[in-house]
Short mmCIF file of C-alpha atoms (C1' of nucleotides) in Angstrom, two decimals:
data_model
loop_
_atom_site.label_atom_id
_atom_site.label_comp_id
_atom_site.label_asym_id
_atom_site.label_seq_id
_atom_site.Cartn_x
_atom_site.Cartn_y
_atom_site.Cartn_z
CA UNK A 25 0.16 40.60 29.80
CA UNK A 26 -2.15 40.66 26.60
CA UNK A 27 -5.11 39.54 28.78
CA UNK A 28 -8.16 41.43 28.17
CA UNK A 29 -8.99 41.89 31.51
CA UNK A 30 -12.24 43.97 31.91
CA UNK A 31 -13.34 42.38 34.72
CA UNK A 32 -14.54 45.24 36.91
CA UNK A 33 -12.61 48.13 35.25
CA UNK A 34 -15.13 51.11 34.37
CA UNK A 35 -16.50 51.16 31.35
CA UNK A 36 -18.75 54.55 30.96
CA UNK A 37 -19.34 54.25 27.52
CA UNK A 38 -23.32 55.83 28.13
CA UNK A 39 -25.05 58.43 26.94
CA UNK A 40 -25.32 61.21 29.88
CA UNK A 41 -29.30 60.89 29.75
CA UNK A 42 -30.75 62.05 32.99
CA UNK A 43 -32.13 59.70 34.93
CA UNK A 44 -36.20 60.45 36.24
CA UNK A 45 -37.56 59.31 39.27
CA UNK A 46 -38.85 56.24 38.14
CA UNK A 47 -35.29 55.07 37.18
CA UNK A 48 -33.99 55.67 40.42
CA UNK A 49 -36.22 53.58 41.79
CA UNK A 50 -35.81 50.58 39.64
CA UNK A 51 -32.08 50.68 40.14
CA UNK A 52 -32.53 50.94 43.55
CA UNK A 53 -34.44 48.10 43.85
CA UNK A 54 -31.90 45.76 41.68
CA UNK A 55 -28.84 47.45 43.38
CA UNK A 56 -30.72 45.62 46.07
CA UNK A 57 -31.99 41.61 44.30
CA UNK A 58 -31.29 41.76 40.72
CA UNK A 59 -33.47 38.52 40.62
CA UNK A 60 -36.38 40.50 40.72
CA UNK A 61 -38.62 39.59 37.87
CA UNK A 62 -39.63 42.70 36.16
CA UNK A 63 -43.54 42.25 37.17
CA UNK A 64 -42.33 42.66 39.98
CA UNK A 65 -40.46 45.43 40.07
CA UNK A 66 -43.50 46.87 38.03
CA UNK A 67 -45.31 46.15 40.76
CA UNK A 68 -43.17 48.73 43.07
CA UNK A 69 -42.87 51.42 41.09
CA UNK A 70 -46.35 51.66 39.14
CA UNK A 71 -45.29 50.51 35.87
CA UNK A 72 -45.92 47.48 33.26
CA UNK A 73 -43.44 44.63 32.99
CA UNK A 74 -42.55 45.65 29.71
CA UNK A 75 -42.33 49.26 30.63
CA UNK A 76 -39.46 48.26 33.17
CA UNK A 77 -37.61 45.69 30.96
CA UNK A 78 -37.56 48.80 28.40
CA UNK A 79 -36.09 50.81 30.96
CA UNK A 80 -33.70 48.25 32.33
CA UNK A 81 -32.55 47.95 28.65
CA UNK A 82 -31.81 51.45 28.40
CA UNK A 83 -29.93 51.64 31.32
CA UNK A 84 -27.71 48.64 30.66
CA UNK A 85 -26.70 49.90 27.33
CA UNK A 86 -25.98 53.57 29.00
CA UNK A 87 -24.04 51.98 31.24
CA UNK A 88 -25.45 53.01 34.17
CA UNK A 89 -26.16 49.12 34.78
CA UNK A 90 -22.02 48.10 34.48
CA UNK A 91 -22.85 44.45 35.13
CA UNK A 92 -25.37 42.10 36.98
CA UNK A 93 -22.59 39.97 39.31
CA UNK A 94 -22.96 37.52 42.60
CA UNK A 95 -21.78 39.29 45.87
CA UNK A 96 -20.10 36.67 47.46
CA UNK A 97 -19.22 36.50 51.51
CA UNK A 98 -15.56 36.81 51.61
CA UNK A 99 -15.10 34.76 54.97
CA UNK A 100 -17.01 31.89 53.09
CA UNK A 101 -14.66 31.83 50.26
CA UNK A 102 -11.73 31.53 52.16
CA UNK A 103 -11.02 35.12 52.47
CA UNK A 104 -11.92 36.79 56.01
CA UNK A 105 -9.75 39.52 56.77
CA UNK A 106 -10.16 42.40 54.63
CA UNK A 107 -7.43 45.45 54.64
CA UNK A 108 -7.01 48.94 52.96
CA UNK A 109 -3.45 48.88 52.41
CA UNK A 110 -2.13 52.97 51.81
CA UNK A 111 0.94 53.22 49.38
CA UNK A 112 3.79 55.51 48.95
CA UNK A 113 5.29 55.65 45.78
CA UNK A 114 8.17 57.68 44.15
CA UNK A 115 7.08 59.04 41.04
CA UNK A 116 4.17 58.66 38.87
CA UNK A 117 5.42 55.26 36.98
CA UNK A 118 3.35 52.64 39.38
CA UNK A 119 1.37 51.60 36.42
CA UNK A 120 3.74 48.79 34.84
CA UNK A 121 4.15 46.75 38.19
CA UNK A 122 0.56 47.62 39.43
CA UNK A 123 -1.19 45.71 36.30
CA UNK A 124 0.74 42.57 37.63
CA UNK A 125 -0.58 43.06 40.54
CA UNK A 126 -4.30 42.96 40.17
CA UNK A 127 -3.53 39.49 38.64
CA UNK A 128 -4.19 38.70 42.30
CA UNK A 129 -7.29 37.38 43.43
CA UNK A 130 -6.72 39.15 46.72
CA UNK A 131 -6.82 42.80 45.21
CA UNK A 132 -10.50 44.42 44.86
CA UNK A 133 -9.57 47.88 44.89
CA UNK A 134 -6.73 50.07 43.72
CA UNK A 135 -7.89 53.62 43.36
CA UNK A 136 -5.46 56.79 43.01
CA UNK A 137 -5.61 59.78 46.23
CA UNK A 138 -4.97 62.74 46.72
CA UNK A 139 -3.71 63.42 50.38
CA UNK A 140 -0.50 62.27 51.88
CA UNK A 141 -0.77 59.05 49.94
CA UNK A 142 -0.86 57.95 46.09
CA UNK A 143 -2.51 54.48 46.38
CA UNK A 144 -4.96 53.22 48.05
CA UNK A 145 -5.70 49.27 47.75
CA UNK A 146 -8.59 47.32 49.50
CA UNK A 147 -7.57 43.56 49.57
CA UNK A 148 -8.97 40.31 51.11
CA UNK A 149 -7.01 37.90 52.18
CA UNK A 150 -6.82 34.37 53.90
CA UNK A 151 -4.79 34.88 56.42
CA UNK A 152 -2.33 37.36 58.61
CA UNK A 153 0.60 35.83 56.71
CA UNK A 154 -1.25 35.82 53.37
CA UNK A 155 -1.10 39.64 53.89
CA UNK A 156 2.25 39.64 54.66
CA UNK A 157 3.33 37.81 51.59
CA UNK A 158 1.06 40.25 49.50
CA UNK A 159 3.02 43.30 51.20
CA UNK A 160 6.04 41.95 49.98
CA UNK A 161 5.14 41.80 46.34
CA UNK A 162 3.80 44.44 46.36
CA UNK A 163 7.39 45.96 47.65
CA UNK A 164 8.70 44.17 45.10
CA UNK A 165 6.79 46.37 41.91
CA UNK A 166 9.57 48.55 43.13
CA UNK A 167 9.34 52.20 43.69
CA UNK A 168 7.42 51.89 46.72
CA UNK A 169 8.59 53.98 49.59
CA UNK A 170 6.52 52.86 52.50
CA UNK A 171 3.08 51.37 53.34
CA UNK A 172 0.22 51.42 55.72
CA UNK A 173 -2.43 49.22 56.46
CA UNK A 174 -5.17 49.06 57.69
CA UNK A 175 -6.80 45.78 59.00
CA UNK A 176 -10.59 46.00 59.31
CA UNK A 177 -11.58 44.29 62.43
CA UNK A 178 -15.50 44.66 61.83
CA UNK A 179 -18.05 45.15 59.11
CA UNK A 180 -21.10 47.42 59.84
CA UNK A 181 -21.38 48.13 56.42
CA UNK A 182 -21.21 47.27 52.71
CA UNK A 183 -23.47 48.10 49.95
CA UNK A 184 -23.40 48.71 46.37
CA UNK A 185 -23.61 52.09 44.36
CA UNK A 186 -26.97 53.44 45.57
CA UNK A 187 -28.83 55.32 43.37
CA UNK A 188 -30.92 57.75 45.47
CA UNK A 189 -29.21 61.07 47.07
CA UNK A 190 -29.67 62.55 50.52
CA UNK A 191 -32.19 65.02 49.20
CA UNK A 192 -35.04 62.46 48.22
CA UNK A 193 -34.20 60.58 50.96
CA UNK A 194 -34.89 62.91 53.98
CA UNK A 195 -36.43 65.92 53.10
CA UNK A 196 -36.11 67.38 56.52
CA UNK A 197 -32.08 66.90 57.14
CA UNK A 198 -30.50 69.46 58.22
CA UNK A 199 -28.38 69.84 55.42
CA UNK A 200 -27.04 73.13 54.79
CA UNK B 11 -40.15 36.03 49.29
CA UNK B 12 -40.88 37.89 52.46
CA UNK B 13 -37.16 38.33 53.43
CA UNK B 14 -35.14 40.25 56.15
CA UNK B 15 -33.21 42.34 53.99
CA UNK B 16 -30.62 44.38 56.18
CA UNK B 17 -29.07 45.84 52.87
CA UNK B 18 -25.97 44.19 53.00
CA UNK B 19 -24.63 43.45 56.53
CA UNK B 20 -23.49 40.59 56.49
CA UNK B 21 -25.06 37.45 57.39
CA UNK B 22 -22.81 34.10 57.67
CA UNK B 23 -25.59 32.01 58.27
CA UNK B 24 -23.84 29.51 56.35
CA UNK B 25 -23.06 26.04 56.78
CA UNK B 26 -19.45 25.88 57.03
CA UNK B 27 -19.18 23.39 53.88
CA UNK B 28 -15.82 23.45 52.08
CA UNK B 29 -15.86 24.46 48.59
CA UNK B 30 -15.01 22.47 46.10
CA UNK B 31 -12.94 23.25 42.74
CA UNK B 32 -16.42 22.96 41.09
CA UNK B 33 -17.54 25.68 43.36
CA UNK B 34 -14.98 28.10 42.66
CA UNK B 35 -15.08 28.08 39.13
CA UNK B 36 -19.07 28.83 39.69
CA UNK B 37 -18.53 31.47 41.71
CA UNK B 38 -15.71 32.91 39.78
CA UNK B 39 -18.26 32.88 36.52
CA UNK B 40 -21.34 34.75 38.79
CA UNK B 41 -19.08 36.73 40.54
CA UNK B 42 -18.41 38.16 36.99
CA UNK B 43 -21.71 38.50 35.10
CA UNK B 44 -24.70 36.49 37.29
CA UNK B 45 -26.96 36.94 33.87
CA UNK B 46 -25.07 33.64 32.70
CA UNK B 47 -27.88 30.43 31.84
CA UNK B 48 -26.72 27.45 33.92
CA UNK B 49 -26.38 25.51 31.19
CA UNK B 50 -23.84 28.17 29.84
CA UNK B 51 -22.00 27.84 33.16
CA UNK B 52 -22.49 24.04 33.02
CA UNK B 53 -20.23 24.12 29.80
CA UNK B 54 -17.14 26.01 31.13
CA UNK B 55 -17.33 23.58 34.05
CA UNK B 56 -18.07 20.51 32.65
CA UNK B 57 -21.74 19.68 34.30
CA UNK B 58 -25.31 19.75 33.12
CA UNK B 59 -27.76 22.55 33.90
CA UNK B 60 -29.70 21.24 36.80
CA UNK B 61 -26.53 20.15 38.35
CA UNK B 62 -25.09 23.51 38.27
CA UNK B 63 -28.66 24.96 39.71
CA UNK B 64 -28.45 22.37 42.57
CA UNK B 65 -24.58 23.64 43.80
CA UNK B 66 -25.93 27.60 43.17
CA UNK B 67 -28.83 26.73 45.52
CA UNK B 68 -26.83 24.95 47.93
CA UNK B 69 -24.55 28.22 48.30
CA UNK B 70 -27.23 30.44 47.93
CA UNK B 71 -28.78 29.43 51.26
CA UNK B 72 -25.27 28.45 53.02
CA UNK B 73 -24.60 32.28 52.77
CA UNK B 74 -21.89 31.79 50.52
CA UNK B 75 -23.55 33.79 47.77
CA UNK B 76 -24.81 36.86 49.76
CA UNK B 77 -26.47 38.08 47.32
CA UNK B 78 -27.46 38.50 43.13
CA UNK B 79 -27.31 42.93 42.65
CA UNK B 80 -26.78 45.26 39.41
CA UNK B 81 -23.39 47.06 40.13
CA UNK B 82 -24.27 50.71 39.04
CA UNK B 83 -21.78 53.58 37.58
CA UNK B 84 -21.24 55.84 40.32
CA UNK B 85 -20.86 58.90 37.77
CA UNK B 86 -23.96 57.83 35.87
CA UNK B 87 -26.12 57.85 39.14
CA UNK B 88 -25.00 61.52 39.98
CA UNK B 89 -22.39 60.79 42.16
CA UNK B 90 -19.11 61.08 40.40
CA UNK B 91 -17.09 61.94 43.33
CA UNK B 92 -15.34 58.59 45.54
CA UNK B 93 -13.75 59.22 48.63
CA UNK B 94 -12.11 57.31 52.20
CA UNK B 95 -12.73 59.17 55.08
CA UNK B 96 -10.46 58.11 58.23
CA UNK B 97 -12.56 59.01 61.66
CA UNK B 98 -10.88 59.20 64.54
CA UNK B 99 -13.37 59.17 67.36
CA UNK B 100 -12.92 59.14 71.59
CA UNK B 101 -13.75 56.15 73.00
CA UNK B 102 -16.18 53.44 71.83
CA UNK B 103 -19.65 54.73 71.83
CA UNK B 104 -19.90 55.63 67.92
CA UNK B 105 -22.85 52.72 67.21
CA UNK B 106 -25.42 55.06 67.94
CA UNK B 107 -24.49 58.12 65.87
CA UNK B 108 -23.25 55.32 63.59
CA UNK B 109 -26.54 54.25 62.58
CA UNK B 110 -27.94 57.44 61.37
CA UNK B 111 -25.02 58.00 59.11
CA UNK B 112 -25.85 54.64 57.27
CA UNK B 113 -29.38 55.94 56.23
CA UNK B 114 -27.51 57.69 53.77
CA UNK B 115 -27.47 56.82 50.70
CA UNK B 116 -23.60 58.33 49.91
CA UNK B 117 -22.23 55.98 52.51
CA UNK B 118 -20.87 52.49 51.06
CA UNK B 119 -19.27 50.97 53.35
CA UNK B 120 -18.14 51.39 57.10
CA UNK B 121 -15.35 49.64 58.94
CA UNK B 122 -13.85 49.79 62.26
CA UNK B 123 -10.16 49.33 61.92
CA UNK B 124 -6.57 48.71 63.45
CA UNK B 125 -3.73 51.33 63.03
CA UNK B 126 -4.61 54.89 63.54
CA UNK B 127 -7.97 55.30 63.00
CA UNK B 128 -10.97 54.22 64.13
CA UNK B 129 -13.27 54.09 61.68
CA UNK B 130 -12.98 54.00 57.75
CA UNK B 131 -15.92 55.22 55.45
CA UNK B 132 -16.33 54.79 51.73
CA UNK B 133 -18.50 57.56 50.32
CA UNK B 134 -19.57 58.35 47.41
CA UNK B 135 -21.04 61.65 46.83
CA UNK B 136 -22.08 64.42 43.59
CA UNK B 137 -19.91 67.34 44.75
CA UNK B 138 -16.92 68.23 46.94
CA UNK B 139 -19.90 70.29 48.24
CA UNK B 140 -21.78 67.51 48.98
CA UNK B 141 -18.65 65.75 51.05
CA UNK B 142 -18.23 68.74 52.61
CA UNK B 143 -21.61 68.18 53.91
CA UNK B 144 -21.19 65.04 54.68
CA UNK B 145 -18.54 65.98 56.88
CA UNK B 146 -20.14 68.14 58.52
CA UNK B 147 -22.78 65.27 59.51
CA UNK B 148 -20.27 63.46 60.76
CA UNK B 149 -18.84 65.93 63.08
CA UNK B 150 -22.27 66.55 64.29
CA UNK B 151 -22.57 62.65 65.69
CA UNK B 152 -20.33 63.58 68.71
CA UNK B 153 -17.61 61.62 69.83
CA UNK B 154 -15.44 62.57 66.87
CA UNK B 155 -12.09 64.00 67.15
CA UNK B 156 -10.63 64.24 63.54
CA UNK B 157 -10.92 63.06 59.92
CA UNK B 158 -8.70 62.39 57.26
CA UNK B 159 -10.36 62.57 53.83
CA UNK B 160 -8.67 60.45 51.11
CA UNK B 161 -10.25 61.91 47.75
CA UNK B 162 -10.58 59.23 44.81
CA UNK B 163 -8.72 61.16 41.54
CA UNK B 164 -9.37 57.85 39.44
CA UNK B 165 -10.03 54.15 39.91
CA UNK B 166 -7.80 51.12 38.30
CA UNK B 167 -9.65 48.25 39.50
CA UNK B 168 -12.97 47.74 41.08
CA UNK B 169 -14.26 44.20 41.19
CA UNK B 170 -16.44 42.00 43.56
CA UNK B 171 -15.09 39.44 45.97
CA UNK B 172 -13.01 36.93 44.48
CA UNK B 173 -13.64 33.52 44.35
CA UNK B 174 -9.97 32.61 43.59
CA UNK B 175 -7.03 32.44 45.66
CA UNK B 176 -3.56 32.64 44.17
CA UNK B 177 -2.84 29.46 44.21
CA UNK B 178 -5.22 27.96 42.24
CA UNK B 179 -4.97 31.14 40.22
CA UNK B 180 -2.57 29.75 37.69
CA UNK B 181 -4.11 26.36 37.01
CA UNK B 182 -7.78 27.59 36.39
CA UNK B 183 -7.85 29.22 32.94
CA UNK B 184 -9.79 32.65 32.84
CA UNK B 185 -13.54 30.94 32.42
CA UNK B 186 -14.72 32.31 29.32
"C1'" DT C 13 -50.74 39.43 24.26
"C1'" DA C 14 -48.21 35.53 22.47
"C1'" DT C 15 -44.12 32.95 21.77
"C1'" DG C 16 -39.84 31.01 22.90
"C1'" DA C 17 -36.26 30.19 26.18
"C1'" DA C 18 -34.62 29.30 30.50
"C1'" DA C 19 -35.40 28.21 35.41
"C1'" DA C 20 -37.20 25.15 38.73
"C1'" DT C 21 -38.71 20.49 40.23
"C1'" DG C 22 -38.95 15.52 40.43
"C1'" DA C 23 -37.34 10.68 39.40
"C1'" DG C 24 -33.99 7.57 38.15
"C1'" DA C 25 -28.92 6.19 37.47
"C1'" DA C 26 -24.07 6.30 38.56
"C1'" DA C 27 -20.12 7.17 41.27
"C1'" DT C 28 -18.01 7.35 45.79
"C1'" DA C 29 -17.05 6.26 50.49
"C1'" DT D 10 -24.43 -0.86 50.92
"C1'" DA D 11 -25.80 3.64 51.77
"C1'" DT D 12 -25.27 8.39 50.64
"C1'" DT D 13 -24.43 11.88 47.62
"C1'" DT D 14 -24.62 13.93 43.12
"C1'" DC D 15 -25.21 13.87 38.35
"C1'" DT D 16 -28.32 13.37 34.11
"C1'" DC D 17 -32.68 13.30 31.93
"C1'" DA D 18 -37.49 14.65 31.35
"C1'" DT D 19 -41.35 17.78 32.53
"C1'" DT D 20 -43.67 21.78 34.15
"C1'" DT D 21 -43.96 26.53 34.89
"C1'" DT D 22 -42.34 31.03 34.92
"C1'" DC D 23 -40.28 34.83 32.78
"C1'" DA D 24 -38.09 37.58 29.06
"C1'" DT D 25 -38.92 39.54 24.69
"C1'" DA D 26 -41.27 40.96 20.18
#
DNA sequence: TATGAAAATGAGAAATA
DNA sequence: TATTTCTCATTTTCATA
């Protein structure tokens, strides 16, 4: 258990500086292909090479850039059927049995709720059985009281943190 | 490169090559931090720099890796706010109204599910004012009979598909 | 703009089937 | 023996001051 374990656990260690327009458009376009060259990016968004690398440096050391990673196709590594998997527990002390749990390859996601459920986890797994098996360790952190899931039969989305907003995106939405 | 970009549906265009142990550890490494030097990577796996380049190529284009993006802090970007939102609709005919929603920036992802709902959105969003618009937009495609919002209080673990599986979990050391 | 490092490409050698 | 895949050497592009 004395693993340090970062891995994809938020950091926000940035200074709060407000991002301009100019950011938001960079990060959109590496949210996007990170293997952009800077030039080009430059290119995009009307500024020098070195102008953007400055930038980019900026925003990785805010934090706002958490990490530059692969996205990888889950079917192709083995993995096709992905599930949100809703979790009752009793009480608030999930924590000890939950940081065994994300040990597993198969967890992505384990976020706290509010609504009629504490714990929501988004896995991927091999197969109908590897689910199964999962379910039953994850009964087996104990205080668990009951489970949903939900199998996702079909993708039609699935992007990264985008950095624009609905208002500089369609200025005539009827958005109240 | 003049490329289709669809902004993260998925593709699969892949050859259906196994992957070997090689593979996985490669994919484990970019799945982490894609910044890495191949010859860095080449050194926790045990092969030269070019070598490693040739297998990255190889599952760039079988699909495998779908993609190289900056992963972005959701609060730093404005949008500190993470919810699910459950959608139950009538009948089948959600694609059109479907593809509006997705110009938005605050939607992540979008599933169609098994169980009790229909569809599943990610969101992520500044304000409960902001979801509350968002609801409202969804509402306004048609078809929709009720949603359940999940609100996000605080996020344990948020990390890119996994290359690993648990088996081979335990025999491959954490690749530092 | 200039320098250094790393990525990309090609040719030969070794291991495997 | 033929095919695949690694290593080595070279060129070119990009990051960084």
């Amino acid at each position: 258990m004395a693993e340090e374990k970062t891995d994809g656990v938020r950091k926000t260690a940035g200074t709060p500086r407000a991002l301009d327009a100019l950011d938001r458009k960079i990060l959109g376009a590496l949210s996007r292909d990170a293997t952009l060259s800077y030039a080009a990016i430059g290119q995009d968004v009307g500024l020098s090479a070195p102008a953007v690398h400055e930038r980019v440096k900026r925003l990785r050391a805010s934090g706002t850039i958490e990490a530059t990673v692969a996205r990888l196709d889950g079917a192709a590594v083995g993995k096709p059927l992905l599930a949100f998997i809703h979790v009752d527990t009793e009480g608030w002390g999930v924590t000890t049995g939950l940081l065994a749990l994300q040990e597993m390859p198969e967890l992505e996601e384990v976020h706290s709720s509010a609504g009629d459920t504490n714990l929501i986890l988004k896995v991927r797994v091999a197969s109908p059985k590897a689910l199964e098996g999962l379910l039953a360790r994850i009964y087996e952190v104990g205080c668990v009281r009951a489970t949903r899931t939900y199998t996702v039969l079909s993708t039609h989305l699935d992007r990264p943190v985008q950095a624009g907003t609905t208002q500089n995106l369609a200025e005539g939405g009827p958005v109240k």
